[in-house]
mmCIF file of C-alpha atoms in Angstrom:
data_model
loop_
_atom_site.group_PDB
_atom_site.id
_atom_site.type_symbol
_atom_site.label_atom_id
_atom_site.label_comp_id
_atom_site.label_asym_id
_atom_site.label_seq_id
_atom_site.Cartn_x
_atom_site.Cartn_y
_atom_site.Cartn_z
ATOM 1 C CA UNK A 474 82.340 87.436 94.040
ATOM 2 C CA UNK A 475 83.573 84.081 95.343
ATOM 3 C CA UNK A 476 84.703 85.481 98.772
ATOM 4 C CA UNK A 477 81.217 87.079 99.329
ATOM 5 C CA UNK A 478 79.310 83.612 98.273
ATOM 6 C CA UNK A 479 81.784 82.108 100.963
ATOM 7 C CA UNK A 480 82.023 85.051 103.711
ATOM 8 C CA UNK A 481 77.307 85.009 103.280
ATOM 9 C CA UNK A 482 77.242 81.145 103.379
ATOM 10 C CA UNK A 483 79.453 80.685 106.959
ATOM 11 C CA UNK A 484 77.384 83.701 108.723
ATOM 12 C CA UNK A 485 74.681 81.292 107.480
ATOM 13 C CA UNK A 486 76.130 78.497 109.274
ATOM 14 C CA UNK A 487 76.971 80.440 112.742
ATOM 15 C CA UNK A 488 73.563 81.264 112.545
ATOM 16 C CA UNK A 489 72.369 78.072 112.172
ATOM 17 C CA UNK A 490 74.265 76.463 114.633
ATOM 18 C CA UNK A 491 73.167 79.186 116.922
ATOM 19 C CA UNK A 492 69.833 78.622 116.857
ATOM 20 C CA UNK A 493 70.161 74.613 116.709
ATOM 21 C CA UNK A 494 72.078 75.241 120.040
ATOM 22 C CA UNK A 495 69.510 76.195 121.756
ATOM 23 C CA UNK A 496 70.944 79.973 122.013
ATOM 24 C CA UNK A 497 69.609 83.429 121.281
ATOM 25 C CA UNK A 498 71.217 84.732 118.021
ATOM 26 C CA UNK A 499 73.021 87.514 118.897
ATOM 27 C CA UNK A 500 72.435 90.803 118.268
ATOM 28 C CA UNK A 501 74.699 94.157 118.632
ATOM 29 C CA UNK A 502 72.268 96.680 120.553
ATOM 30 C CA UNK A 503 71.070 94.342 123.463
ATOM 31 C CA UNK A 504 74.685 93.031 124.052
ATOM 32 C CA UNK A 505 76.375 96.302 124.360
ATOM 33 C CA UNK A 506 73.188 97.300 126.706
ATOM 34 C CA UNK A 507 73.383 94.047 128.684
ATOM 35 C CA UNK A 508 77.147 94.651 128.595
ATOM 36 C CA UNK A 509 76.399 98.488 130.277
ATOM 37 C CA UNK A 510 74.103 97.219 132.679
ATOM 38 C CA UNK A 511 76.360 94.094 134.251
ATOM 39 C CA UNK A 512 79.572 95.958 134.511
ATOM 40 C CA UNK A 513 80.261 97.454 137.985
ATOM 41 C CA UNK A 514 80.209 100.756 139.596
ATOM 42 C CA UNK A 515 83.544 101.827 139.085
ATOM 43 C CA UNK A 516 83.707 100.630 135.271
ATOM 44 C CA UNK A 517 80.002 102.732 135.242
ATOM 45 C CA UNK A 518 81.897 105.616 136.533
ATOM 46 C CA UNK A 519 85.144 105.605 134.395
ATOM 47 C CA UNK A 520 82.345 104.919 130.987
ATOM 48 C CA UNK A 521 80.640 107.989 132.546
ATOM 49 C CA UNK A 522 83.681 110.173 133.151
ATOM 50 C CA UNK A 523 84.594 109.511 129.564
ATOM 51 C CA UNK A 524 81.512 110.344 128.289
ATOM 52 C CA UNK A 525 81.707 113.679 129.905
ATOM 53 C CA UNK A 526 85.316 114.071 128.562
ATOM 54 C CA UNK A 527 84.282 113.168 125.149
ATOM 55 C CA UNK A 528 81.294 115.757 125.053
ATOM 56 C CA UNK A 529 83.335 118.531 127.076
ATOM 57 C CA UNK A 530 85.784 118.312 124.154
ATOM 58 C CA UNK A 531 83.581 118.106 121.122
ATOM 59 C CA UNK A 532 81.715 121.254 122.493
ATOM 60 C CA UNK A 533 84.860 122.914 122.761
ATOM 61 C CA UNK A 534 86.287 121.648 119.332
ATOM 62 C CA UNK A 535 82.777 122.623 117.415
ATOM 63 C CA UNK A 536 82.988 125.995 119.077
ATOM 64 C CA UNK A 537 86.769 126.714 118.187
ATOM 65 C CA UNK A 538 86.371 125.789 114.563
ATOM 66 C CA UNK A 539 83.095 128.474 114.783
ATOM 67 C CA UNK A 540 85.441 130.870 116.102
ATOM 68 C CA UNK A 541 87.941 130.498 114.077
ATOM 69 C CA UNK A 542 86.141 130.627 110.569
ATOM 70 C CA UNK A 543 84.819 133.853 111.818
ATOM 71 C CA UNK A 544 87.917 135.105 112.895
ATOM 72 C CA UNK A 545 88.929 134.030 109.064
ATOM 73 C CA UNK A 546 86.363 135.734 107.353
ATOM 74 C CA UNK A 547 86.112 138.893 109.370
ATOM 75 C CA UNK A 548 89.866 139.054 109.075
ATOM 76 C CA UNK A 549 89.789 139.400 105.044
ATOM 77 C CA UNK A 550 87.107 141.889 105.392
ATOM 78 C CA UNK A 551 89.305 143.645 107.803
ATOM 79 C CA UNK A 552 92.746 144.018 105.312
ATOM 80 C CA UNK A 553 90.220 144.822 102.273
ATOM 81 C CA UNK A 554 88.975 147.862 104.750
ATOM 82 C CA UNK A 555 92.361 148.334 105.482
ATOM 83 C CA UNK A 556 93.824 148.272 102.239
ATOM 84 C CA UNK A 557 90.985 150.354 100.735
ATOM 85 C CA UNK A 558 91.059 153.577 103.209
ATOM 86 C CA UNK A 559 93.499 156.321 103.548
ATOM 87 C CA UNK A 560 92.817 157.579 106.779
ATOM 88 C CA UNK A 561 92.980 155.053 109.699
ATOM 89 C CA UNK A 562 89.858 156.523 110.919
ATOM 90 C CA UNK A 563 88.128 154.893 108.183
ATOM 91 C CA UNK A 564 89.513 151.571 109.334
ATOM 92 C CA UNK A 565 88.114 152.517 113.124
ATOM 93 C CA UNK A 566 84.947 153.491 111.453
ATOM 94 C CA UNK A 567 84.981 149.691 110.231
ATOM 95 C CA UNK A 568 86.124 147.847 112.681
ATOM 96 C CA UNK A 569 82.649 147.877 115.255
ATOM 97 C CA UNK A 570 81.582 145.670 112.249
ATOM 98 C CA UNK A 571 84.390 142.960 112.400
ATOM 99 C CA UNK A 572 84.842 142.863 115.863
ATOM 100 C CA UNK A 573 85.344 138.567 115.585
ATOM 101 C CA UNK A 574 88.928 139.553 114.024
ATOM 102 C CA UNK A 575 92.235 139.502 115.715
ATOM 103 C CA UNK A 576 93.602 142.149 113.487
ATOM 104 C CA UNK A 577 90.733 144.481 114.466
ATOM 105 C CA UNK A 578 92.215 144.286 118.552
ATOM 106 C CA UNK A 579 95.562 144.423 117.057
ATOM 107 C CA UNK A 580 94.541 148.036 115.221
ATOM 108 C CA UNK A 581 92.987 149.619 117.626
ATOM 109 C CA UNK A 582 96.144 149.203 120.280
ATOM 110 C CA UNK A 583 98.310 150.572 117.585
ATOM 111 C CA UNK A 584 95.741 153.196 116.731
ATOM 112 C CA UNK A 585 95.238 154.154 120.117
ATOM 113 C CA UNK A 586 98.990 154.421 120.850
ATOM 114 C CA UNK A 587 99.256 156.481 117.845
ATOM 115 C CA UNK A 588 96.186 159.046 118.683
ATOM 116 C CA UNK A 589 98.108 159.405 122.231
ATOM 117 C CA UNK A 590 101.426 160.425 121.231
ATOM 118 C CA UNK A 591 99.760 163.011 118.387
ATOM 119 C CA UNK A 592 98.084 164.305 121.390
ATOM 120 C CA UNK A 593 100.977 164.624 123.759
ATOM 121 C CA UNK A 594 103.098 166.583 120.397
ATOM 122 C CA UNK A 595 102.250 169.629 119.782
ATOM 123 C CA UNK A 596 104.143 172.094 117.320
ATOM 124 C CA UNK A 597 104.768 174.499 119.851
ATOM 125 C CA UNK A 598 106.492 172.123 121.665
ATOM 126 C CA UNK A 599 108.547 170.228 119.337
ATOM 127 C CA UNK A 600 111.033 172.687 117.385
ATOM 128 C CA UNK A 601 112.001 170.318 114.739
ATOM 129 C CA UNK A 602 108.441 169.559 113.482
ATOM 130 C CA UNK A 603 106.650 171.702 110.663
ATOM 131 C CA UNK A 604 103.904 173.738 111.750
ATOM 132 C CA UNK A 605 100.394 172.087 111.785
ATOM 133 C CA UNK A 606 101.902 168.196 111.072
ATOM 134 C CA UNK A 607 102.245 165.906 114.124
ATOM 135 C CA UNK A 608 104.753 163.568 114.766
ATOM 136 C CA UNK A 609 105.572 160.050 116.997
ATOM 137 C CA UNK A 610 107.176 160.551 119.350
ATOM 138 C CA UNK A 611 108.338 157.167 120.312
ATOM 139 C CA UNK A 612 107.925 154.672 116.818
ATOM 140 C CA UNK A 613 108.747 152.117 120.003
ATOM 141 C CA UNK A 614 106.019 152.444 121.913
ATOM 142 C CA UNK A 615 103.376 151.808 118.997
ATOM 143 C CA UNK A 616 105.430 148.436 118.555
ATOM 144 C CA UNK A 617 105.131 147.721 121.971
ATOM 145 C CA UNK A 618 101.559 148.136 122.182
ATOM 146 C CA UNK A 619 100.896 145.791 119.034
ATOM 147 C CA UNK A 620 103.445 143.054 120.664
ATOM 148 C CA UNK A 621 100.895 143.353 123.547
ATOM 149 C CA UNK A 622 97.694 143.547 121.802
ATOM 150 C CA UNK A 623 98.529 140.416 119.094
ATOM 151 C CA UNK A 624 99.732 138.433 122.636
ATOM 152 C CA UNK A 625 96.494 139.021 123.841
ATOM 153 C CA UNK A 626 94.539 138.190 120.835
ATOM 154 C CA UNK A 627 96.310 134.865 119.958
ATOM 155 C CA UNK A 628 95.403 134.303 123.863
ATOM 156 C CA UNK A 629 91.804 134.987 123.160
ATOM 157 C CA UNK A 630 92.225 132.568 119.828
ATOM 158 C CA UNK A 631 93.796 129.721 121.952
ATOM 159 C CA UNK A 632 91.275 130.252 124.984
ATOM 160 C CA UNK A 633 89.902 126.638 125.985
ATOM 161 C CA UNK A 634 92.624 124.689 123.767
ATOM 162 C CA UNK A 635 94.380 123.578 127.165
ATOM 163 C CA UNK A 636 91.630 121.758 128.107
ATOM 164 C CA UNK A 637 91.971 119.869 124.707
ATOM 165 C CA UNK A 638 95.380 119.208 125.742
ATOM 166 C CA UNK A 639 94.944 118.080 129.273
ATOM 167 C CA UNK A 640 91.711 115.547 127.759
ATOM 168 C CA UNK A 641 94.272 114.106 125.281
ATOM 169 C CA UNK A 642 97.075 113.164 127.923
ATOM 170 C CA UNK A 643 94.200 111.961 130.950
ATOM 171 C CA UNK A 644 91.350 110.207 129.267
ATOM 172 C CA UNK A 645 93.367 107.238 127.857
ATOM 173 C CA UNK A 646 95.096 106.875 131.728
ATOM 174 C CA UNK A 647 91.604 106.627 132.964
ATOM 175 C CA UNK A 648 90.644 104.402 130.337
ATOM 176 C CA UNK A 649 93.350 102.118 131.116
ATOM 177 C CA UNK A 650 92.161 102.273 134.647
ATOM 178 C CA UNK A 651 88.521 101.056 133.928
ATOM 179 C CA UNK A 652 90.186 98.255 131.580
ATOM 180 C CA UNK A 653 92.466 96.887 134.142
ATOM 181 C CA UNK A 654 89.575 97.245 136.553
ATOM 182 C CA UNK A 655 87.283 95.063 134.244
ATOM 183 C CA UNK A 656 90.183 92.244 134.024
ATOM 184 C CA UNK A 657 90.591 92.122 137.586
ATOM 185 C CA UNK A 658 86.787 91.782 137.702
ATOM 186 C CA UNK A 659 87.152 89.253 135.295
ATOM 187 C CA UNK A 660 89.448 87.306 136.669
ATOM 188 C CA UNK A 661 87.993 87.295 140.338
ATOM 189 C CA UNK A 662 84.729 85.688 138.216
ATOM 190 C CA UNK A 663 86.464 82.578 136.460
ATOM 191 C CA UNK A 664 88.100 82.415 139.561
ATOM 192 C CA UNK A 665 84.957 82.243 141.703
ATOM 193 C CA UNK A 666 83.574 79.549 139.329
ATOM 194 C CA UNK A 667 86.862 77.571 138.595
ATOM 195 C CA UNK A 668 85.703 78.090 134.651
ATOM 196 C CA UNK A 669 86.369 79.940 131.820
#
């Protein structure tokens, strides 16, 4: 290609012109290195702060999407269990197994709730229930006690995914702080030696 030729041919040229100057060609690593090392305390600290931001939040984002494909997978194992048995013992019986899925916390609260109230009913007690079956007593209180088991698990799903939040709305102010802080710098320096 023509734009290529042209775009090859005036690196050429810098280059040339570079090194008929009298100066160093340049080159990316020792720049950004020389770069690091000049810059001041405060624009050390901000880079460093950042740094710590960045792998804070990549640790927590690697870890999440871990979490979460488990979650995913033991989940579909879960409603096959689920959908397979016909006792809900069964499904208990299961669920030490898939212990990564939301649905299994979810279960067991409802399960629970429902093992309780067959406990409290007994068909000496309850007139209007056939000998030898059990019944709820409150359909209510199982729904309650889902509510507050799937609150819990969507907490234990979105556990460290404030900190994600918080990083997104700081880390650019404090990156505009260690800009502004390097312009100032800058500044004071043509200023000191009256040239650009």
């Amino acid at each position: 290609d023509a734009s290529e030729a042209s775009l090859h041919t005036l690196g050429s040229l810098v280059l040339a012109l570079q090194v008929q100057g009298g100066a160093a060609p340049v080159t990316g690593n020792t720049d950004v290195i020389r770069l690091l090392r000049d810059t001041g305390g405060i624009n050390q600290a901000v880079l460093l702060v950042l740094l710590i931001f960045s792998i804070s939040s990549w640790a927590v984002i690697l870890h999440k999407a871990w979490t979460l494909r488990a979650a995913g997978d033991q989940s579909k194992r879960f409603i096959e269990v689920f959908r397979r048995s016909s006792k809900f013992s069964e499904v208990q019986a299961a669920c030490a197994s898939l212990s990564a899925s939301p649905l299994v916390g979810v279960f067991q609260s409802g399960y629970a709730e429902i093992n309780a109230q067959f406990r409290l009913t007994t068909p000496a007690t309850d007139a209007a229930a056939p000998a030898g079956r059990a019944t709820l007593k409150s359909l209510a209180a199982v729904d309650r006690a889902l509510l507050r088991a799937a609150s819990a698990e969507i907490g234990k799903l979105e556990k460290r995914v404030t900190f994600l939040a918080t990083t997104a709305s700081i880390t650019p102010f404090i990156g505009l702080f260690g800009t502004v802080w390097g312009i100032l710098v800058a500044f004071n320096r043509i200023g000191a030696t009256g040239s650009t």
